[in-house]
Coordinates of C-alpha atoms and ligand atoms in Angstrom, one line a residue:
M146 CA -47.8 21.6 -58.4
I147 CA -47.4 25.4 -58.4
S148 CA -48.5 26.9 -55.1
T149 CA -51.3 29.5 -55.0
S150 CA -48.8 32.0 -53.5
A151 CA -46.4 31.6 -56.4
L152 CA -49.3 31.9 -58.9
K153 CA -50.5 35.1 -57.3
V154 CA -47.0 36.6 -57.6
L155 CA -46.7 35.5 -61.2
Y156 CA -50.1 36.8 -62.3
Q157 CA -49.8 40.1 -60.4
L158 CA -46.5 40.8 -62.1
K159 CA -47.8 39.8 -65.5
D160 CA -51.0 41.9 -65.0
A161 CA -48.8 44.9 -64.1
G162 CA -47.1 44.5 -67.5
Y163 CA -43.8 42.8 -66.3
Q164 CA -42.3 39.5 -67.4
A165 CA -42.6 36.9 -64.7
F166 CA -41.1 33.4 -64.7
L167 CA -40.8 30.6 -62.3
V168 CA -37.2 29.7 -62.3
G169 CA -34.6 27.3 -60.7
G170 CA -35.2 24.2 -58.6
C171 CA -39.0 24.5 -58.7
V172 CA -39.2 24.1 -62.5
R173 CA -36.7 21.3 -62.5
D174 CA -38.6 19.5 -59.8
I175 CA -41.9 19.9 -61.6
V176 CA -40.4 18.5 -64.8
I177 CA -39.3 15.4 -63.0
G178 CA -42.6 15.1 -61.2
M179 CA -41.3 16.1 -57.7
E180 CA -43.2 18.5 -55.5
P181 CA -41.1 21.7 -55.2
K182 CA -40.4 22.8 -51.7
D183 CA -40.1 26.5 -52.5
F184 CA -40.7 28.8 -55.5
D185 CA -38.4 31.3 -57.0
V186 CA -39.6 34.0 -59.4
A187 CA -37.5 36.0 -61.9
T188 CA -38.8 39.2 -63.4
N189 CA -37.8 42.3 -65.3
A190 CA -39.4 44.5 -62.6
S191 CA -36.7 46.1 -60.3
P192 CA -36.8 45.2 -56.6
E193 CA -38.4 48.6 -55.8
E194 CA -41.1 48.0 -58.5
V195 CA -41.8 44.6 -57.0
R196 CA -42.1 46.1 -53.5
R197 CA -44.6 48.7 -54.8
L198 CA -46.7 45.9 -56.3
F199 CA -47.0 43.8 -53.2
R200 CA -48.2 44.9 -49.7
N201 CA -46.7 41.8 -48.1
C202 CA -43.2 42.4 -49.5
R203 CA -39.8 43.3 -48.2
L204 CA -36.4 43.7 -49.7
I205 CA -33.5 41.8 -48.4
G206 CA -29.7 41.8 -49.1
R207 CA -27.6 44.9 -49.4
R208 CA -25.2 43.9 -52.2
F209 CA -27.7 41.7 -53.8
R210 CA -31.3 42.9 -53.5
L211 CA -34.1 40.4 -53.5
A212 CA -37.8 40.8 -52.8
H213 CA -39.5 38.4 -50.4
V214 CA -43.3 38.2 -50.8
R215 CA -44.9 36.6 -47.8
F216 CA -48.1 34.6 -47.6
G217 CA -48.5 33.3 -44.1
H218 CA -45.5 30.9 -43.6
Q219 CA -44.7 30.8 -47.3
I220 CA -42.2 33.1 -48.9
V221 CA -41.9 33.6 -52.6
E222 CA -38.6 34.9 -53.6
V223 CA -38.6 37.4 -56.5
A224 CA -35.3 38.3 -58.1
T225 CA -34.8 40.8 -60.8
F226 CA -32.9 39.5 -63.9
R227 CA -29.1 40.1 -63.6
A228 CA -26.6 40.6 -66.2
A229 CA -24.0 37.9 -65.6
G230 CA -22.4 35.1 -63.5
D231 CA -23.2 35.7 -59.8
P232 CA -23.6 33.8 -56.5
I233 CA -27.3 34.7 -56.7
V234 CA -27.9 34.2 -53.0
P235 CA -27.3 37.0 -50.6
D236 CA -24.2 36.2 -48.4
A237 CA -25.3 34.3 -45.3
D238 CA -23.6 36.8 -43.1
E239 CA -25.3 39.7 -44.6
P240 CA -28.0 41.3 -42.4
D241 CA -31.4 39.9 -43.6
D242 CA -33.3 43.1 -43.1
T243 CA -32.2 46.1 -45.0
D244 CA -35.6 47.4 -46.0
D245 CA -34.9 50.9 -44.9
E246 CA -31.7 51.3 -46.8
P247 CA -31.8 53.5 -49.9
A248 CA -31.8 51.3 -53.1
P249 CA -28.4 51.2 -54.7
E250 CA -28.4 52.2 -58.4
P251 CA -27.1 49.4 -60.5
P252 CA -23.6 50.8 -61.4
D253 CA -22.2 50.4 -64.9
D254 CA -19.5 48.0 -64.0
D255 CA -20.0 46.6 -60.6
R256 CA -18.5 43.1 -61.0
V257 CA -15.7 42.5 -58.6
H258 CA -13.5 39.3 -58.5
D259 CA -10.9 38.5 -56.0
D260 CA -7.5 37.0 -57.0
T261 CA -8.7 33.4 -57.1
G262 CA -11.5 34.4 -59.5
R263 CA -14.3 34.5 -56.9
L264 CA -17.0 36.8 -57.8
L265 CA -17.6 39.2 -54.9
R266 CA -20.2 41.5 -56.2
D267 CA -22.6 41.9 -59.0
N268 CA -25.4 44.4 -59.0
R269 CA -26.3 44.9 -62.6
Y270 CA -29.8 44.2 -63.7
G271 CA -30.4 42.5 -67.1
T272 CA -32.7 40.5 -69.2
V273 CA -33.8 36.9 -69.1
D274 CA -31.3 35.8 -71.8
Q275 CA -28.5 37.4 -69.7
D276 CA -29.8 36.1 -66.4
V277 CA -29.6 32.5 -67.5
W278 CA -25.8 32.4 -67.7
R279 CA -25.2 33.2 -64.1
R280 CA -27.2 30.2 -62.9
D281 CA -25.2 27.2 -61.8
F282 CA -26.5 24.0 -63.4
T283 CA -28.4 23.6 -66.7
C284 CA -31.2 21.8 -64.8
N285 CA -31.5 24.9 -62.5
A286 CA -31.7 27.4 -65.4
L287 CA -35.2 26.7 -66.8
Y288 CA -37.7 29.5 -66.9
Y289 CA -41.4 28.7 -66.9
N290 CA -43.4 31.5 -68.5
I291 CA -46.8 32.3 -67.1
E292 CA -47.8 34.2 -70.2
D293 CA -48.1 31.1 -72.5
Y294 CA -47.2 28.2 -70.2
S295 CA -43.9 27.5 -72.0
I296 CA -40.5 26.6 -70.7
W297 CA -37.6 28.8 -71.9
D298 CA -34.5 26.8 -72.1
Y299 CA -31.3 28.4 -73.3
V300 CA -28.9 25.8 -72.1
G301 CA -30.2 22.3 -72.9
G302 CA -31.6 22.1 -69.4
V303 CA -34.7 20.1 -70.3
A304 CA -32.6 17.4 -72.0
D305 CA -30.3 17.3 -68.9
V306 CA -33.2 17.0 -66.5
K307 CA -34.7 14.2 -68.6
S308 CA -31.4 12.3 -68.7
R309 CA -30.8 13.2 -65.0
T310 CA -27.5 15.0 -65.7
L311 CA -25.9 17.7 -63.5
R312 CA -23.9 20.0 -65.8
L313 CA -22.5 23.4 -64.9
I314 CA -23.3 26.1 -67.4
G315 CA -20.1 27.4 -69.0
D316 CA -16.5 26.5 -68.1
P317 CA -16.7 24.4 -64.9
E318 CA -13.5 25.5 -63.3
T319 CA -14.3 29.2 -63.9
R320 CA -17.8 28.6 -62.4
Y321 CA -16.4 26.9 -59.3
R322 CA -13.8 29.6 -58.8
E323 CA -16.5 32.2 -59.0
D324 CA -18.4 30.5 -56.2
P325 CA -16.9 27.4 -54.6
V326 CA -20.1 26.6 -52.9
R327 CA -21.3 25.2 -56.3
M328 CA -19.2 22.1 -55.5
L329 CA -21.4 21.5 -52.5
R330 CA -24.5 22.2 -54.5
A331 CA -23.4 19.6 -57.1
I332 CA -23.2 17.0 -54.3
R333 CA -26.5 18.1 -52.8
F334 CA -28.4 17.8 -56.1
Q335 CA -26.7 14.5 -56.8
A336 CA -27.8 13.2 -53.4
K337 CA -31.2 14.7 -53.5
L338 CA -32.2 14.0 -57.1
G339 CA -30.1 11.0 -57.9
F340 CA -28.7 12.9 -60.9
T341 CA -25.3 12.0 -62.3
I342 CA -22.6 14.7 -62.3
H343 CA -21.4 15.2 -65.8
E344 CA -17.7 14.3 -66.2
G345 CA -16.5 17.8 -67.0
T346 CA -18.4 19.1 -64.0
R347 CA -17.2 16.4 -61.7
E348 CA -13.5 16.4 -62.6
P349 CA -12.4 19.7 -61.1
I350 CA -14.0 19.2 -57.7
K351 CA -11.2 17.3 -56.0
R352 CA -8.7 19.8 -57.4
L353 CA -10.6 22.9 -56.3
A354 CA -12.0 21.6 -53.0
M355 CA -9.6 23.8 -51.0
L356 CA -11.3 26.9 -52.4
L357 CA -14.1 26.3 -49.9
E358 CA -11.7 27.7 -47.3
Q359 CA -12.6 31.2 -48.5
I360 CA -16.3 30.7 -47.8
P361 CA -17.7 32.4 -44.6
P362 CA -18.5 29.8 -41.9
A363 CA -22.1 31.1 -41.8
R364 CA -22.7 30.3 -45.4
L365 CA -21.2 26.8 -44.9
L366 CA -23.6 26.3 -42.0
D367 CA -26.5 27.0 -44.4
E368 CA -25.2 24.5 -46.9
F369 CA -24.5 22.0 -44.2
Q370 CA -28.1 22.1 -43.1
K371 CA -29.4 21.7 -46.7
L372 CA -27.1 18.7 -47.2
F373 CA -27.8 16.9 -43.9
L374 CA -31.3 17.8 -42.7
A375 CA -33.4 17.2 -45.8
G376 CA -33.7 13.5 -45.8
F377 CA -30.6 12.4 -47.9
G378 CA -27.8 13.0 -45.4
Q379 CA -26.4 9.5 -45.7
R380 CA -25.9 9.8 -49.4
A381 CA -24.6 13.4 -49.1
F382 CA -22.0 12.2 -46.6
E383 CA -20.7 9.4 -48.8
L384 CA -20.5 11.7 -51.8
L385 CA -18.7 14.4 -49.8
M386 CA -16.1 11.8 -48.8
E387 CA -15.8 10.5 -52.3
H388 CA -15.2 14.0 -53.7
G389 CA -12.7 15.1 -51.1
L390 CA -15.1 17.7 -49.7
L391 CA -15.7 16.3 -46.2
E392 CA -12.2 17.4 -45.2
Q393 CA -13.1 20.9 -46.1
L394 CA -16.3 21.0 -44.0
F395 CA -15.1 18.8 -41.1
P396 CA -11.3 18.5 -41.2
A397 CA -11.0 16.8 -37.8
T398 CA -13.7 14.3 -38.6
A399 CA -12.2 13.5 -42.0
A400 CA -8.7 13.0 -40.5
W401 CA -10.2 10.7 -37.9
L402 CA -12.1 8.7 -40.5
A403 CA -9.1 8.4 -42.7
E404 CA -7.3 6.5 -39.9
D405 CA -10.2 4.2 -39.1
P406 CA -12.7 4.2 -41.9
D407 CA -14.8 1.3 -40.6
G408 CA -14.3 2.0 -36.9
M409 CA -16.8 3.0 -34.3
A410 CA -16.9 6.7 -35.2
A411 CA -17.7 5.9 -38.8
R412 CA -20.5 3.5 -37.8
L413 CA -21.8 6.2 -35.4
I414 CA -21.9 8.8 -38.1
R415 CA -23.7 6.4 -40.5
A416 CA -26.2 5.4 -37.8
G417 CA -26.8 9.0 -36.9
L418 CA -27.4 10.1 -40.4
A419 CA -29.7 7.1 -41.1
N420 CA -31.6 8.1 -38.0
T421 CA -31.9 11.7 -39.1
D422 CA -33.0 10.8 -42.6
Q423 CA -35.6 8.4 -41.2
R424 CA -37.0 11.2 -38.9
V425 CA -37.2 13.5 -41.9
Q426 CA -39.1 10.9 -43.8
E427 CA -41.5 10.6 -40.9
D428 CA -41.9 14.4 -40.6
R429 CA -40.4 14.3 -37.1
P430 CA -38.3 17.2 -35.9
V431 CA -34.5 17.1 -36.5
T432 CA -31.8 19.2 -35.1
P433 CA -28.3 20.0 -36.4
M434 CA -27.1 19.7 -32.7
F435 CA -27.5 16.0 -32.8
L436 CA -25.6 15.7 -36.1
F437 CA -22.8 17.9 -34.9
A438 CA -22.5 15.5 -31.9
V439 CA -22.4 12.5 -34.1
L440 CA -19.9 14.0 -36.6
L441 CA -17.5 15.4 -34.0
F442 CA -17.7 12.5 -31.6
G443 CA -14.6 10.7 -32.9
P444 CA -12.2 13.7 -32.5
I445 CA -13.9 14.8 -29.2
S446 CA -13.6 11.4 -27.6
A447 CA -9.9 11.2 -28.6
A448 CA -9.2 14.6 -27.1
A449 CA -11.3 13.6 -24.0
Q450 CA -9.3 10.4 -23.6
R451 CA -6.1 12.3 -23.3
R452 CA -7.6 14.5 -20.6
F453 CA -9.1 11.6 -18.8
E454 CA -5.7 9.8 -18.7
A455 CA -4.2 13.0 -17.3
G456 CA -6.6 12.7 -14.4
S457 CA -9.7 14.7 -15.3
Q458 CA -13.1 13.5 -14.3
A459 CA -14.9 11.8 -17.3
G460 CA -17.7 14.3 -17.8
Q461 CA -15.4 17.3 -17.5
A462 CA -12.8 15.8 -19.8
I463 CA -15.6 15.4 -22.5
A464 CA -16.9 18.9 -22.0
E465 CA -13.5 20.4 -22.3
A466 CA -12.5 18.3 -25.3
A467 CA -15.8 19.3 -27.0
E468 CA -15.0 22.9 -26.4
E469 CA -11.6 22.5 -28.0
V470 CA -12.9 20.6 -31.1
V471 CA -15.8 22.9 -31.6
A472 CA -13.5 26.0 -31.5
E473 CA -11.5 24.5 -34.3
Q474 CA -14.6 23.4 -36.2
N475 CA -16.0 26.9 -36.0
R476 CA -13.3 28.1 -38.4
R477 CA -15.0 26.0 -41.1
I478 CA -18.7 25.8 -40.3
G479 CA -19.9 28.3 -37.7
I480 CA -21.8 26.2 -35.1
P481 CA -24.1 28.6 -33.3
K482 CA -24.0 28.4 -29.5
R483 CA -27.6 27.2 -29.4
F484 CA -26.3 24.0 -31.0
S485 CA -22.8 23.7 -29.5
I486 CA -23.9 24.2 -25.9
P487 CA -26.5 21.4 -25.8
M488 CA -24.2 19.2 -27.9
R489 CA -21.4 19.5 -25.3
E490 CA -24.0 18.8 -22.6
I491 CA -25.3 15.5 -24.1
L492 CA -21.7 14.3 -24.7
A493 CA -20.6 15.2 -21.2
L494 CA -23.7 13.3 -19.8
Q495 CA -22.7 10.0 -21.4
P496 CA -20.6 8.7 -18.5
R497 CA -23.7 9.2 -16.3
F498 CA -25.4 6.2 -17.9
H499 CA -22.9 4.0 -16.2
R500 CA -24.3 4.8 -12.8
R501 CA -27.3 2.6 -12.4
E502 CA -28.2 2.7 -8.8
G503 CA -29.7 5.1 -6.3
R504 CA -32.0 8.1 -6.6
R505 CA -29.5 10.0 -8.8
A506 CA -30.0 7.4 -11.5
L507 CA -33.7 8.0 -11.3
A508 CA -33.3 11.8 -11.1
F509 CA -31.3 11.6 -14.3
I510 CA -34.4 10.7 -16.3
S511 CA -35.9 14.1 -15.5
H512 CA -32.8 16.0 -16.5
P513 CA -33.7 18.4 -19.3
R514 CA -31.2 16.8 -21.6
F515 CA -31.9 13.2 -20.7
R516 CA -33.8 12.4 -23.8
A517 CA -31.2 13.7 -26.2
A518 CA -28.4 12.2 -24.2
Y519 CA -30.3 8.9 -24.2
D520 CA -30.9 9.0 -27.9
F521 CA -27.1 9.5 -28.4
L522 CA -26.4 6.6 -26.0
V523 CA -28.6 4.3 -28.1
L524 CA -26.8 5.3 -31.2
R525 CA -23.4 4.6 -29.6
A526 CA -24.6 1.2 -28.5
E527 CA -25.9 0.5 -32.1
A528 CA -22.5 1.5 -33.5
G529 CA -20.7 -0.7 -31.0
G530 CA -19.3 2.1 -28.9
E531 CA -21.1 1.2 -25.8
D532 CA -22.3 -2.0 -24.1
P533 CA -25.8 -2.6 -25.6
Q534 CA -26.9 -3.9 -22.2
I535 CA -26.5 -0.4 -20.7
A536 CA -28.7 1.2 -23.4
R537 CA -31.3 -1.6 -22.9
W538 CA -31.3 -1.1 -19.1
W539 CA -32.1 2.6 -19.6
T540 CA -34.8 1.9 -22.2
E541 CA -36.5 -0.6 -19.8
L542 CA -36.2 1.7 -16.9
Q543 CA -38.1 4.4 -18.6
E544 CA -40.9 2.0 -19.5
L545 CA -41.5 0.9 -15.9
P546 CA -44.1 2.4 -13.7
Q547 CA -42.6 4.8 -11.2
E548 CA -42.7 2.4 -8.1
E549 CA -41.0 -0.3 -10.1
Q550 CA -38.4 2.2 -11.3
E551 CA -37.5 2.9 -7.7
T552 CA -37.2 -0.8 -7.0
R553 CA -35.0 -1.3 -10.0
V554 CA -32.5 1.3 -9.0
G555 CA -32.8 0.4 -5.3
A556 CA -33.6 4.1 -4.5
D557 CA -36.2 3.2 -2.0
K558 CA -33.6 1.7 0.4
S559 CA -30.7 4.0 0.0
H560 CA -30.1 7.7 0.6
S561 CA -31.3 7.9 4.2
G562 CA -29.7 11.2 5.1
Q563 CA -30.0 13.2 1.9
P564 CA -32.9 15.4 1.0
A565 CA -34.3 14.5 -2.4
G566 CA -33.6 17.9 -4.0
T567 CA -29.8 18.2 -3.5
G568 CA -29.0 15.3 -5.7
G569 CA -30.6 17.2 -8.6
R570 CA -28.9 20.4 -8.0
R571 CA -25.5 18.9 -7.6
R572 CA -26.0 16.8 -10.7
R573 CA -26.5 19.9 -12.8
R574 CA -23.2 21.3 -11.6
G575 CA -21.5 18.0 -12.0
G576 CA -20.8 18.7 -15.7
R577 CA -18.5 21.5 -14.8
G578 CA -16.7 19.1 -12.5
R579 CA -16.5 21.1 -9.3
R580 CA -17.1 18.0 -7.3
A581 CA -15.8 14.7 -8.4
P582 CA -18.6 12.1 -8.3
K583 CA -18.1 9.5 -5.7
T584 CA -18.8 6.5 -7.9
E585 CA -18.0 6.4 -11.5
S586 CA -17.8 3.0 -13.0
Ligands
ATP296 P1 -33.7 23.5 -53.9 O1 -34.6 22.5 -54.5 O2 -32.8 22.9 -52.9 O3 -34.4 24.7 -53.4 P2 -32.8 25.2 -56.0 O4 -32.2 24.8 -57.3 O5 -34.1 25.9 -56.0 O6 -32.8 23.9 -55.1 P3 -31.8 27.4 -54.5 O7 -30.6 27.4 -53.6 O8 -33.2 27.6 -54.0 O9 -31.7 26.0 -55.3 O10 -31.5 28.4 -55.7 C1 -32.5 28.8 -56.7 C2 -31.8 29.0 -58.0 O11 -30.9 30.0 -57.9 C3 -31.1 27.8 -58.5 O12 -31.9 26.9 -59.1 C4 -30.1 28.4 -59.4 O13 -30.6 28.7 -60.7 C5 -29.7 29.7 -58.7 N1 -28.6 29.6 -57.8 C6 -28.6 29.4 -56.5 N2 -27.4 29.3 -55.9 C7 -26.6 29.5 -57.0 C8 -25.2 29.6 -57.0 N3 -24.4 29.5 -56.0 N4 -24.6 29.9 -58.3 C9 -25.4 30.0 -59.4 N5 -26.7 29.9 -59.3 C10 -27.3 29.7 -58.1
MG297 MG1 -35.1 26.7 -54.3

């Protein structure tokens, strides 16, 4: 189960006289018989020594230097042993390319905590029996030694993997304070691996959940994607709610769900997550954009309703409400514009599905966002948030041959005076509401 790229890195390090271990999730996955998705290597070679050894290597991270050795699309991450407890991953908001920077010398005492105990910096190199203590869970702290094919286990990790237990190394509260993202990691591994969180590791989560406020939105976006786009999003969502973590990641959504736990928005979220999980199983592409739409739909439609009642046109009310909710959401999870812009668009297009006659209905099918907007409509219908007949009508329309499509919408009879192109152009501007549509049912 070890990829050839990972083996090459391990043997090249070993042949150059360094220690080289596979470490972390890949060893854990192999022990339980799961195919690892990526490989991490730990070594006593410094990042600069690693770089000298591999042509296809670059160093990343400023405060925390790591070597990335690239083989085609595969990257093997090589980390030098560190001395003590550390977030291990470079900060998500750190520039990813610092290859030309001079290497910082590991200072004598470079460990910095903030006043809540969060570990801000650690740049001391160490040995394998020091490195192990800074890892998060015992199951993630196994070292596979290429030298004699043994697993080095300082923390009872093999036993925990075998009994499927997630247990933080050391004092759980201290470890969560050092890096609150470990709470999300616990949920992720529970959802992904079906492990049980050990009592001592589980108990502090609710109490310390608010520490996630300190985490940069870019790092939370990373975690969000790992939680929701890897095929176990439904389970992750239920677990986040159960542990009081959803309100940290999606405050508006959590508040909304608290009021109406079995309502339409909750059903929409579950249907959306099930749909995404299914697509991952089938190796079809998935986008966070769609999940943001699903997760934020409740708060956005409430805000849109207020605007609509105050007289705004439906599409515009939704677009503005989405902007407001996304701005608030960005303080927690930074939603990049490449996701938030199309998300707003597919939400604002929803009222268009009510217009089912004329050439404009037909032209809608070739709108660049039609497919995504339609998928969202189907999900809303499934969740009971839209008349299922409307979704069915659009499904059938797409399946008809073109002449029959025209008959269905009656487009062949109407629109005597209007050139075909203008409908299209006006439609694209419609979202911004410059011109109120004449018929909106
Ligand atoms: P996955 O299967 O999702 O890749 P993983 O365990 O490999 O899971 P990574 O995020 O790839 O997780 O991290 C690799 C290893 O680095 C972990 O197994 C763990 O030993 C260590 N690690 C990662 N993040 C942290 C953290 N926040 N705190 C402590 N150790 C961490
Ligand atoms: Mg990994």
